[in-house]
Amino acid sequence: MDTYLETKDKAERLFKTSKTESDQRFHLLVILALETGARVSDLLNIKINDFRQVDNATLLDYKNKKGKKNQTIWLSEETAFKVNTYMEDKESSFVFYNAKKGSLMSRITANRRCTATFDFNFHNLRKIAGKNIAKQKGVVYASKFLGHSRVSTTDIYLRISDEQWLEDMRDVVI
């Protein structure tokens, strides 16, 4: 599986070179999945008013349907700009609304496109995002980031193989 940076770089490149609105919408969904760690079903239901400005920065504040609690995540300036640019001239309040079809992008469509483009699904994007946070800040932060109630859930969720553990430990200075 690709690393966080490799996956995000690929999604960013694809977003910039998108030739259709459908492609741009999909690549924006991937970028948001990586940056927020949100479930695809939660992202598909976000609305433009779920984004808010605080001190020249952007927060995404959405309802986590599985845990039934609010999640609040800072977005990078680049991602906030992409969302704002994408939503210009859109009449729908939903970010991932397809005006031509009159519907939201479906989870099935999103996962099929993700598998075709990246060789893994949105659940894997969520794990990549969680592992990125855990690597930088630890499993407690990753647990909050992913909206898990217990750190033990996050520990199981982000479990790494013995081979990966050995590889990661090679760089640790003791």
Tab-separated table of N, CA and C in Angstrom:
chain	number	residue	atom	x	y	z
A	1	MET	N	0.847	-1.185	0.000
A	1	MET	CA	0.000	0.000	0.000
A	1	MET	C	0.889	1.244	0.000
A	2	ASP	N	0.497	2.249	-0.728
A	2	ASP	CA	1.262	3.483	-0.808
A	2	ASP	C	1.251	4.214	0.534
A	3	THR	N	2.224	5.093	0.690
A	3	THR	CA	2.270	5.910	1.894
A	3	THR	C	1.293	7.074	1.757
A	4	TYR	N	1.125	7.781	2.855
A	4	TYR	CA	0.243	8.941	2.876
A	4	TYR	C	0.670	9.974	1.816
A	5	LEU	N	1.939	10.327	1.830
A	5	LEU	CA	2.419	11.363	0.908
A	5	LEU	C	2.324	10.934	-0.547
A	6	GLU	N	2.649	9.686	-0.843
A	6	GLU	CA	2.534	9.190	-2.215
A	6	GLU	C	1.088	9.251	-2.705
A	7	THR	N	0.178	8.816	-1.842
A	7	THR	CA	-1.242	8.803	-2.205
A	7	THR	C	-1.780	10.213	-2.363
A	8	LYS	N	-1.403	11.101	-1.441
A	8	LYS	CA	-1.896	12.479	-1.517
A	8	LYS	C	-1.322	13.189	-2.742
A	9	ASP	N	-0.047	12.975	-3.029
A	9	ASP	CA	0.562	13.579	-4.222
A	9	ASP	C	-0.147	13.121	-5.491
A	10	LYS	N	-0.445	11.827	-5.568
A	10	LYS	CA	-1.134	11.300	-6.740
A	10	LYS	C	-2.528	11.922	-6.869
A	11	ALA	N	-3.259	12.010	-5.754
A	11	ALA	CA	-4.601	12.609	-5.777
A	11	ALA	C	-4.540	14.078	-6.174
A	12	GLU	N	-3.540	14.792	-5.679
A	12	GLU	CA	-3.366	16.214	-6.024
A	12	GLU	C	-3.090	16.379	-7.523
A	13	ARG	N	-2.205	15.538	-8.058
A	13	ARG	CA	-1.892	15.596	-9.494
A	13	ARG	C	-3.139	15.303	-10.326
A	14	LEU	N	-3.887	14.275	-9.921
A	14	LEU	CA	-5.096	13.917	-10.660
A	14	LEU	C	-6.146	15.018	-10.580
A	15	PHE	N	-6.243	15.683	-9.425
A	15	PHE	CA	-7.200	16.783	-9.275
A	15	PHE	C	-6.860	17.908	-10.259
A	16	LYS	N	-5.565	18.252	-10.320
A	16	LYS	CA	-5.125	19.345	-11.197
A	16	LYS	C	-5.344	19.032	-12.676
A	17	THR	N	-5.235	17.764	-13.034
A	17	THR	CA	-5.355	17.393	-14.443
A	17	THR	C	-6.745	16.865	-14.803
A	18	SER	N	-7.684	16.960	-13.865
A	18	SER	CA	-9.048	16.481	-14.127
A	18	SER	C	-9.635	17.188	-15.336
A	19	LYS	N	-10.192	16.410	-16.232
A	19	LYS	CA	-10.779	16.984	-17.446
A	19	LYS	C	-12.291	17.159	-17.331
A	20	THR	N	-12.903	16.451	-16.387
A	20	THR	CA	-14.356	16.565	-16.225
A	20	THR	C	-14.693	16.950	-14.790
A	21	GLU	N	-15.885	17.467	-14.622
A	21	GLU	CA	-16.346	17.813	-13.274
A	21	GLU	C	-16.443	16.567	-12.402
A	22	SER	N	-16.848	15.466	-12.992
A	22	SER	CA	-16.957	14.205	-12.264
A	22	SER	C	-15.597	13.761	-11.728
A	23	ASP	N	-14.556	13.857	-12.557
A	23	ASP	CA	-13.203	13.497	-12.122
A	23	ASP	C	-12.731	14.432	-11.011
A	24	GLN	N	-12.970	15.720	-11.201
A	24	GLN	CA	-12.547	16.694	-10.196
A	24	GLN	C	-13.243	16.424	-8.861
A	25	ARG	N	-14.531	16.140	-8.907
A	25	ARG	CA	-15.309	15.857	-7.695
A	25	ARG	C	-14.754	14.611	-6.995
A	26	PHE	N	-14.458	13.571	-7.763
A	26	PHE	CA	-13.917	12.341	-7.189
A	26	PHE	C	-12.548	12.582	-6.542
A	27	HIS	N	-11.663	13.281	-7.243
A	27	HIS	CA	-10.322	13.509	-6.698
A	27	HIS	C	-10.367	14.416	-5.467
A	28	LEU	N	-11.301	15.345	-5.428
A	28	LEU	CA	-11.487	16.167	-4.234
A	28	LEU	C	-11.942	15.290	-3.069
A	29	LEU	N	-12.806	14.335	-3.332
A	29	LEU	CA	-13.255	13.398	-2.304
A	29	LEU	C	-12.080	12.611	-1.734
A	30	VAL	N	-11.185	12.160	-2.592
A	30	VAL	CA	-9.999	11.418	-2.144
A	30	VAL	C	-9.106	12.307	-1.285
A	31	ILE	N	-8.879	13.526	-1.718
A	31	ILE	CA	-8.040	14.463	-0.960
A	31	ILE	C	-8.646	14.714	0.425
A	32	LEU	N	-9.953	14.939	0.478
A	32	LEU	CA	-10.610	15.155	1.772
A	32	LEU	C	-10.559	13.908	2.649
A	33	ALA	N	-10.682	12.732	2.049
A	33	ALA	CA	-10.598	11.490	2.819
A	33	ALA	C	-9.229	11.353	3.473
A	34	LEU	N	-8.189	11.663	2.729
A	34	LEU	CA	-6.833	11.577	3.278
A	34	LEU	C	-6.575	12.637	4.342
A	35	GLU	N	-7.100	13.821	4.122
A	35	GLU	CA	-6.819	14.919	5.046
A	35	GLU	C	-7.664	14.860	6.324
A	36	THR	N	-8.826	14.254	6.235
A	36	THR	CA	-9.725	14.246	7.394
A	36	THR	C	-9.842	12.891	8.073
A	37	GLY	N	-9.526	11.814	7.366
A	37	GLY	CA	-9.707	10.479	7.923
A	37	GLY	C	-11.173	10.091	8.036
A	38	ALA	N	-12.046	10.862	7.410
A	38	ALA	CA	-13.489	10.618	7.509
A	38	ALA	C	-13.898	9.417	6.665
A	39	ARG	N	-14.970	8.784	7.080
A	39	ARG	CA	-15.561	7.696	6.292
A	39	ARG	C	-16.144	8.286	5.016
A	40	VAL	N	-16.126	7.516	3.945
A	40	VAL	CA	-16.632	8.006	2.668
A	40	VAL	C	-18.106	8.388	2.794
A	41	SER	N	-18.881	7.640	3.552
A	41	SER	CA	-20.308	7.957	3.704
A	41	SER	C	-20.504	9.310	4.390
A	42	ASP	N	-19.630	9.651	5.335
A	42	ASP	CA	-19.717	10.960	5.992
A	42	ASP	C	-19.322	12.079	5.032
A	43	LEU	N	-18.251	11.858	4.266
A	43	LEU	CA	-17.802	12.877	3.314
A	43	LEU	C	-18.834	13.148	2.230
A	44	LEU	N	-19.484	12.086	1.764
A	44	LEU	CA	-20.474	12.264	0.700
A	44	LEU	C	-21.659	13.115	1.145
A	45	ASN	N	-21.864	13.212	2.442
A	45	ASN	CA	-22.990	13.988	2.965
A	45	ASN	C	-22.608	15.368	3.491
A	46	ILE	N	-21.346	15.778	3.317
A	46	ILE	CA	-20.987	17.103	3.814
A	46	ILE	C	-21.587	18.186	2.921
A	47	LYS	N	-21.877	19.283	3.580
A	47	LYS	CA	-22.451	20.431	2.886
A	47	LYS	C	-21.450	21.582	2.959
A	48	ILE	N	-21.652	22.534	2.091
A	48	ILE	CA	-20.733	23.664	2.043
A	48	ILE	C	-20.731	24.430	3.370
A	49	ASN	N	-21.856	24.448	4.081
A	49	ASN	CA	-21.873	25.164	5.367
A	49	ASN	C	-21.245	24.348	6.507
A	50	ASP	N	-20.745	23.126	6.214
A	50	ASP	CA	-19.975	22.356	7.199
A	50	ASP	C	-18.536	22.877	7.288
A	51	PHE	N	-18.158	23.721	6.328
A	51	PHE	CA	-16.830	24.351	6.337
A	51	PHE	C	-16.988	25.726	6.966
A	52	ARG	N	-16.074	26.074	7.877
A	52	ARG	CA	-16.152	27.418	8.468
A	52	ARG	C	-14.758	28.002	8.637
A	53	GLN	N	-14.717	29.309	8.522
A	53	GLN	CA	-13.459	30.047	8.645
A	53	GLN	C	-13.222	30.430	10.106
A	54	VAL	N	-12.010	30.180	10.579
A	54	VAL	CA	-11.592	30.577	11.922
A	54	VAL	C	-10.174	31.101	11.803
A	55	ASP	N	-9.994	32.397	12.076
A	55	ASP	CA	-8.657	33.007	12.022
A	55	ASP	C	-7.907	32.670	10.732
A	56	ASN	N	-8.520	32.910	9.599
A	56	ASN	CA	-7.929	32.673	8.282
A	56	ASN	C	-7.584	31.207	8.011
A	57	ALA	N	-8.200	30.306	8.729
A	57	ALA	CA	-8.025	28.874	8.479
A	57	ALA	C	-9.413	28.252	8.342
A	58	THR	N	-9.457	27.064	7.786
A	58	THR	CA	-10.751	26.421	7.526
A	58	THR	C	-10.891	25.152	8.341
A	59	LEU	N	-12.047	25.028	8.972
A	59	LEU	CA	-12.413	23.827	9.712
A	59	LEU	C	-13.522	23.104	8.968
A	60	LEU	N	-13.467	21.787	8.975
A	60	LEU	CA	-14.583	20.984	8.503
A	60	LEU	C	-15.229	20.410	9.743
A	61	ASP	N	-16.489	20.725	9.954
A	61	ASP	CA	-17.227	20.289	11.129
A	61	ASP	C	-18.422	19.478	10.637
A	62	TYR	N	-18.365	18.168	10.805
A	62	TYR	CA	-19.410	17.306	10.269
A	62	TYR	C	-19.871	16.304	11.317
A	63	LYS	N	-21.003	15.703	11.069
A	63	LYS	CA	-21.562	14.690	11.964
A	63	LYS	C	-21.054	13.317	11.547
A	64	ASN	N	-20.371	12.638	12.460
A	64	ASN	CA	-19.881	11.287	12.254
A	64	ASN	C	-21.073	10.357	12.470
A	65	LYS	N	-21.587	9.782	11.396
A	65	LYS	CA	-22.817	8.992	11.490
A	65	LYS	C	-22.651	7.716	12.291
A	66	LYS	N	-21.505	7.061	12.183
A	66	LYS	CA	-21.322	5.795	12.893
A	66	LYS	C	-21.229	6.023	14.405
A	67	GLY	N	-20.414	6.993	14.813
A	67	GLY	CA	-20.250	7.283	16.233
A	67	GLY	C	-21.257	8.285	16.759
A	68	LYS	N	-22.034	8.867	15.854
A	68	LYS	CA	-23.074	9.845	16.186
A	68	LYS	C	-22.533	11.019	17.015
A	69	LYS	N	-21.360	11.504	16.616
A	69	LYS	CA	-20.809	12.685	17.282
A	69	LYS	C	-20.190	13.597	16.239
A	70	ASN	N	-19.980	14.822	16.612
A	70	ASN	CA	-19.376	15.791	15.696
A	70	ASN	C	-17.878	15.575	15.615
A	71	GLN	N	-17.356	15.707	14.412
A	71	GLN	CA	-15.929	15.661	14.154
A	71	GLN	C	-15.532	17.029	13.621
A	72	THR	N	-14.437	17.551	14.108
A	72	THR	CA	-13.934	18.827	13.635
A	72	THR	C	-12.476	18.657	13.247
A	73	ILE	N	-12.155	19.006	12.008
A	73	ILE	CA	-10.811	18.807	11.458
A	73	ILE	C	-10.360	20.087	10.758
A	74	TRP	N	-9.109	20.496	11.007
A	74	TRP	CA	-8.519	21.605	10.259
A	74	TRP	C	-8.169	21.125	8.860
A	75	LEU	N	-8.380	21.967	7.878
A	75	LEU	CA	-7.975	21.654	6.512
A	75	LEU	C	-6.761	22.491	6.137
A	76	SER	N	-5.939	21.944	5.262
A	76	SER	CA	-4.811	22.724	4.761
A	76	SER	C	-5.366	23.857	3.890
A	77	GLU	N	-4.575	24.891	3.725
A	77	GLU	CA	-4.989	26.017	2.877
A	77	GLU	C	-5.276	25.550	1.455
A	78	GLU	N	-4.430	24.626	0.956
A	78	GLU	CA	-4.599	24.132	-0.409
A	78	GLU	C	-5.924	23.402	-0.593
A	79	THR	N	-6.274	22.576	0.381
A	79	THR	CA	-7.527	21.816	0.282
A	79	THR	C	-8.726	22.740	0.427
A	80	ALA	N	-8.648	23.681	1.346
A	80	ALA	CA	-9.749	24.645	1.514
A	80	ALA	C	-9.949	25.437	0.222
A	81	PHE	N	-8.850	25.826	-0.415
A	81	PHE	CA	-8.933	26.546	-1.683
A	81	PHE	C	-9.589	25.680	-2.757
A	82	LYS	N	-9.204	24.390	-2.815
A	82	LYS	CA	-9.796	23.475	-3.792
A	82	LYS	C	-11.307	23.355	-3.586
A	83	VAL	N	-11.725	23.215	-2.334
A	83	VAL	CA	-13.163	23.100	-2.030
A	83	VAL	C	-13.888	24.368	-2.470
A	84	ASN	N	-13.344	25.528	-2.100
A	84	ASN	CA	-13.989	26.799	-2.462
A	84	ASN	C	-14.048	26.995	-3.969
A	85	THR	N	-12.960	26.677	-4.648
A	85	THR	CA	-12.925	26.812	-6.102
A	85	THR	C	-13.915	25.850	-6.753
A	86	TYR	N	-13.936	24.624	-6.266
A	86	TYR	CA	-14.855	23.630	-6.825
A	86	TYR	C	-16.316	24.049	-6.619
A	87	MET	N	-16.623	24.637	-5.474
A	87	MET	CA	-18.014	24.976	-5.152
A	87	MET	C	-18.487	26.278	-5.803
A	88	GLU	N	-17.567	27.042	-6.412
A	88	GLU	CA	-17.992	28.249	-7.129
A	88	GLU	C	-19.009	27.870	-8.198
A	89	ASP	N	-20.029	28.645	-8.313
A	89	ASP	CA	-21.070	28.448	-9.323
A	89	ASP	C	-21.926	27.200	-9.105
A	90	LYS	N	-21.782	26.524	-7.981
A	90	LYS	CA	-22.625	25.362	-7.695
A	90	LYS	C	-23.847	25.843	-6.907
A	91	GLU	N	-24.981	25.292	-7.259
A	91	GLU	CA	-26.210	25.690	-6.579
A	91	GLU	C	-26.566	24.764	-5.427
A	92	SER	N	-26.019	23.560	-5.424
A	92	SER	CA	-26.329	22.592	-4.373
A	92	SER	C	-25.577	22.942	-3.097
A	93	SER	N	-26.167	22.623	-1.965
A	93	SER	CA	-25.470	22.815	-0.702
A	93	SER	C	-24.542	21.637	-0.403
A	94	PHE	N	-24.757	20.485	-1.082
A	94	PHE	CA	-23.894	19.318	-0.908
A	94	PHE	C	-22.667	19.452	-1.803
A	95	VAL	N	-21.492	19.177	-1.257
A	95	VAL	CA	-20.259	19.293	-2.023
A	95	VAL	C	-20.193	18.232	-3.124
A	96	PHE	N	-20.625	17.011	-2.825
A	96	PHE	CA	-20.473	15.918	-3.783
A	96	PHE	C	-21.778	15.586	-4.498
A	97	TYR	N	-22.515	16.622	-4.822
A	97	TYR	CA	-23.772	16.499	-5.541
A	97	TYR	C	-23.499	16.548	-7.033
A	98	ASN	N	-24.123	15.688	-7.789
A	98	ASN	CA	-23.972	15.668	-9.235
A	98	ASN	C	-25.201	16.335	-9.849
A	99	ALA	N	-25.046	17.552	-10.305
A	99	ALA	CA	-26.179	18.309	-10.840
A	99	ALA	C	-26.798	17.635	-12.062
A	100	LYS	N	-25.969	16.979	-12.873
A	100	LYS	CA	-26.496	16.329	-14.076
A	100	LYS	C	-27.388	15.139	-13.738
A	101	LYS	N	-26.999	14.388	-12.718
A	101	LYS	CA	-27.787	13.220	-12.331
A	101	LYS	C	-28.803	13.549	-11.239
A	102	GLY	N	-28.653	14.691	-10.610
A	102	GLY	CA	-29.565	15.067	-9.537
A	102	GLY	C	-29.413	14.203	-8.296
A	103	SER	N	-28.164	13.754	-8.015
A	103	SER	CA	-27.964	12.898	-6.842
A	103	SER	C	-26.544	13.046	-6.302
A	104	LEU	N	-26.377	12.545	-5.082
A	104	LEU	CA	-25.051	12.495	-4.489
A	104	LEU	C	-24.279	11.330	-5.096
A	105	MET	N	-22.960	11.460	-5.138
A	105	MET	CA	-22.119	10.350	-5.558
A	105	MET	C	-22.381	9.202	-4.583
A	106	SER	N	-22.447	7.984	-5.058
A	106	SER	CA	-22.713	6.865	-4.159
A	106	SER	C	-21.410	6.286	-3.616
A	107	ARG	N	-21.505	5.623	-2.472
A	107	ARG	CA	-20.350	4.954	-1.890
A	107	ARG	C	-19.805	3.896	-2.836
A	108	ILE	N	-20.693	3.205	-3.494
A	108	ILE	CA	-20.273	2.143	-4.407
A	108	ILE	C	-19.473	2.723	-5.564
A	109	THR	N	-19.978	3.790	-6.162
A	109	THR	CA	-19.264	4.450	-7.261
A	109	THR	C	-17.909	4.953	-6.787
A	110	ALA	N	-17.883	5.598	-5.622
A	110	ALA	CA	-16.636	6.145	-5.082
A	110	ALA	C	-15.620	5.032	-4.851
A	111	ASN	N	-16.054	3.928	-4.271
A	111	ASN	CA	-15.125	2.828	-3.999
A	111	ASN	C	-14.635	2.147	-5.265
A	112	ARG	N	-15.510	2.015	-6.260
A	112	ARG	CA	-15.070	1.430	-7.537
A	112	ARG	C	-14.013	2.298	-8.203
A	113	ARG	N	-14.262	3.597	-8.200
A	113	ARG	CA	-13.292	4.514	-8.825
A	113	ARG	C	-11.989	4.520	-8.040
A	114	CYS	N	-12.092	4.474	-6.723
A	114	CYS	CA	-10.897	4.474	-5.877
A	114	CYS	C	-10.063	3.226	-6.138
A	115	THR	N	-10.710	2.077	-6.206
A	115	THR	CA	-10.013	0.819	-6.470
A	115	THR	C	-9.360	0.849	-7.849
A	116	ALA	N	-10.059	1.374	-8.838
A	116	ALA	CA	-9.507	1.453	-10.199
A	116	ALA	C	-8.326	2.418	-10.275
A	117	THR	N	-8.382	3.496	-9.514
A	117	THR	CA	-7.349	4.532	-9.577
A	117	THR	C	-6.155	4.236	-8.671
A	118	PHE	N	-6.432	3.752	-7.452
A	118	PHE	CA	-5.374	3.605	-6.448
A	118	PHE	C	-5.070	2.163	-6.050
A	119	ASP	N	-5.857	1.217	-6.514
A	119	ASP	CA	-5.696	-0.201	-6.147
A	119	ASP	C	-6.128	-0.510	-4.713
A	120	PHE	N	-6.885	0.362	-4.087
A	120	PHE	CA	-7.489	0.099	-2.787
A	120	PHE	C	-8.700	0.996	-2.625
A	121	ASN	N	-9.518	0.736	-1.597
A	121	ASN	CA	-10.770	1.473	-1.447
A	121	ASN	C	-10.670	2.610	-0.423
A	122	PHE	N	-11.784	3.277	-0.185
A	122	PHE	CA	-11.794	4.420	0.731
A	122	PHE	C	-11.481	4.030	2.167
A	123	HIS	N	-11.826	2.814	2.546
A	123	HIS	CA	-11.495	2.372	3.897
A	123	HIS	C	-9.975	2.370	4.084
A	124	ASN	N	-9.264	1.967	3.032
A	124	ASN	CA	-7.804	2.004	3.088
A	124	ASN	C	-7.280	3.437	3.165
A	125	LEU	N	-7.953	4.373	2.483
A	125	LEU	CA	-7.558	5.788	2.585
A	125	LEU	C	-7.681	6.263	4.025
A	126	ARG	N	-8.756	5.837	4.696
A	126	ARG	CA	-8.967	6.199	6.104
A	126	ARG	C	-7.838	5.635	6.980
A	127	LYS	N	-7.436	4.400	6.697
A	127	LYS	CA	-6.334	3.794	7.457
A	127	LYS	C	-5.014	4.520	7.190
A	128	ILE	N	-4.772	4.874	5.935
A	128	ILE	CA	-3.550	5.609	5.584
A	128	ILE	C	-3.518	6.939	6.351
A	129	ALA	N	-4.647	7.646	6.387
A	129	ALA	CA	-4.728	8.920	7.109
A	129	ALA	C	-4.503	8.705	8.606
A	130	GLY	N	-5.124	7.669	9.169
A	130	GLY	CA	-4.961	7.370	10.593
A	130	GLY	C	-3.529	7.020	10.948
A	131	LYS	N	-2.877	6.220	10.090
A	131	LYS	CA	-1.482	5.846	10.339
A	131	LYS	C	-0.568	7.064	10.248
A	132	ASN	N	-0.898	7.985	9.350
A	132	ASN	CA	-0.112	9.208	9.226
A	132	ASN	C	-0.164	10.019	10.527
A	133	ILE	N	-1.361	10.171	11.080
A	133	ILE	CA	-1.504	10.908	12.346
A	133	ILE	C	-0.816	10.161	13.484
A	134	ALA	N	-1.002	8.842	13.536
A	134	ALA	CA	-0.384	8.042	14.602
A	134	ALA	C	1.139	8.148	14.557
A	135	LYS	N	1.678	8.167	13.366
A	135	LYS	CA	3.130	8.267	13.208
A	135	LYS	C	3.645	9.623	13.694
A	136	GLN	N	2.868	10.675	13.443
A	136	GLN	CA	3.296	12.023	13.816
A	136	GLN	C	2.990	12.362	15.276
A	137	LYS	N	1.798	11.959	15.745
A	137	LYS	CA	1.329	12.404	17.058
A	137	LYS	C	1.042	11.289	18.053
A	138	GLY	N	0.980	10.049	17.589
A	138	GLY	CA	0.690	8.929	18.479
A	138	GLY	C	-0.736	8.427	18.308
A	139	VAL	N	-0.973	7.258	18.889
A	139	VAL	CA	-2.246	6.571	18.700
A	139	VAL	C	-3.414	7.294	19.381
A	140	VAL	N	-3.163	8.034	20.463
A	140	VAL	CA	-4.249	8.762	21.130
A	140	VAL	C	-4.801	9.845	20.205
A	141	TYR	N	-3.933	10.580	19.550
A	141	TYR	CA	-4.377	11.593	18.597
A	141	TYR	C	-5.081	10.948	17.403
A	142	ALA	N	-4.525	9.831	16.926
A	142	ALA	CA	-5.142	9.133	15.795
A	142	ALA	C	-6.548	8.662	16.159
A	143	SER	N	-6.728	8.218	17.398
A	143	SER	CA	-8.039	7.763	17.855
A	143	SER	C	-9.069	8.892	17.798
A	144	LYS	N	-8.689	10.053	18.277
A	144	LYS	CA	-9.588	11.215	18.232
A	144	LYS	C	-9.828	11.641	16.784
A	145	PHE	N	-8.777	11.646	15.996
A	145	PHE	CA	-8.851	12.021	14.584
A	145	PHE	C	-9.842	11.144	13.826
A	146	LEU	N	-9.814	9.847	14.101
A	146	LEU	CA	-10.689	8.899	13.415
A	146	LEU	C	-12.089	8.810	14.037
A	147	GLY	N	-12.268	9.440	15.184
A	147	GLY	CA	-13.579	9.416	15.837
A	147	GLY	C	-13.861	8.136	16.595
A	148	HIS	N	-12.808	7.418	16.981
A	148	HIS	CA	-12.999	6.196	17.754
A	148	HIS	C	-13.238	6.527	19.223
A	149	SER	N	-14.067	5.742	19.892
A	149	SER	CA	-14.364	5.948	21.311
A	149	SER	C	-13.220	5.476	22.201
A	150	ARG	N	-12.519	4.453	21.740
A	150	ARG	CA	-11.452	3.870	22.552
A	150	ARG	C	-10.152	3.821	21.755
A	151	VAL	N	-9.053	4.056	22.459
A	151	VAL	CA	-7.732	3.970	21.836
A	151	VAL	C	-7.452	2.533	21.417
A	152	SER	N	-7.976	1.570	22.170
A	152	SER	CA	-7.753	0.161	21.822
A	152	SER	C	-8.357	-0.167	20.455
A	153	THR	N	-9.464	0.474	20.110
A	153	THR	CA	-10.066	0.279	18.785
A	153	THR	C	-9.113	0.776	17.707
A	154	THR	N	-8.539	1.933	17.945
A	154	THR	CA	-7.599	2.517	16.981
A	154	THR	C	-6.355	1.654	16.869
A	155	ASP	N	-5.884	1.131	17.985
A	155	ASP	CA	-4.700	0.270	17.987
A	155	ASP	C	-4.942	-0.958	17.110
A	156	ILE	N	-6.109	-1.576	17.243
A	156	ILE	CA	-6.459	-2.730	16.420
A	156	ILE	C	-6.621	-2.300	14.961
A	157	TYR	N	-7.298	-1.180	14.756
A	157	TYR	CA	-7.588	-0.661	13.417
A	157	TYR	C	-6.311	-0.381	12.627
A	158	LEU	N	-5.308	0.156	13.301
A	158	LEU	CA	-4.066	0.546	12.633
A	158	LEU	C	-2.956	-0.492	12.779
A	159	ARG	N	-3.307	-1.663	13.250
A	159	ARG	CA	-2.321	-2.717	13.491
A	159	ARG	C	-1.399	-2.866	12.298
A	160	ILE	N	-0.126	-2.966	12.612
A	160	ILE	CA	0.850	-3.124	11.539
A	160	ILE	C	1.438	-4.529	11.583
A	161	SER	N	1.944	-4.970	10.479
A	161	SER	CA	2.553	-6.302	10.402
A	161	SER	C	3.905	-6.287	11.102
A	162	ASP	N	4.387	-7.479	11.453
A	162	ASP	CA	5.707	-7.590	12.075
A	162	ASP	C	6.794	-7.043	11.148
A	163	GLU	N	6.630	-7.274	9.846
A	163	GLU	CA	7.612	-6.784	8.874
A	163	GLU	C	7.648	-5.253	8.852
A	164	GLN	N	6.450	-4.651	8.879
A	164	GLN	CA	6.376	-3.189	8.880
A	164	GLN	C	6.957	-2.625	10.168
A	165	TRP	N	6.686	-3.282	11.289
A	165	TRP	CA	7.212	-2.844	12.581
A	165	TRP	C	8.740	-2.849	12.555
A	166	LEU	N	9.323	-3.932	12.044
A	166	LEU	CA	10.782	-4.006	11.955
A	166	LEU	C	11.333	-2.911	11.055
A	167	GLU	N	10.674	-2.682	9.932
A	167	GLU	CA	11.103	-1.628	9.006
A	167	GLU	C	11.048	-0.252	9.683
A	168	ASP	N	9.953	0.036	10.368
A	168	ASP	CA	9.799	1.326	11.052
A	168	ASP	C	10.799	1.483	12.198
A	169	MET	N	11.099	0.396	12.894
A	169	MET	CA	11.999	0.459	14.041
A	169	MET	C	13.451	0.639	13.622
A	170	ARG	N	13.753	0.381	12.369
A	170	ARG	CA	15.126	0.539	11.875
A	170	ARG	C	15.586	1.995	12.060
A	171	ASP	N	14.646	2.952	11.943
A	171	ASP	CA	15.001	4.369	12.028
A	171	ASP	C	14.985	4.931	13.449
A	172	VAL	N	14.531	4.136	14.420
A	172	VAL	CA	14.418	4.617	15.805
A	172	VAL	C	15.781	4.654	16.454
A	173	VAL	N	16.096	5.783	17.100
A	173	VAL	CA	17.356	5.917	17.824
A	173	VAL	C	17.095	5.640	19.292
A	174	ILE	N	17.839	4.710	19.841
A	174	ILE	CA	17.652	4.326	21.267
A	174	ILE	C	18.847	4.766	22.059
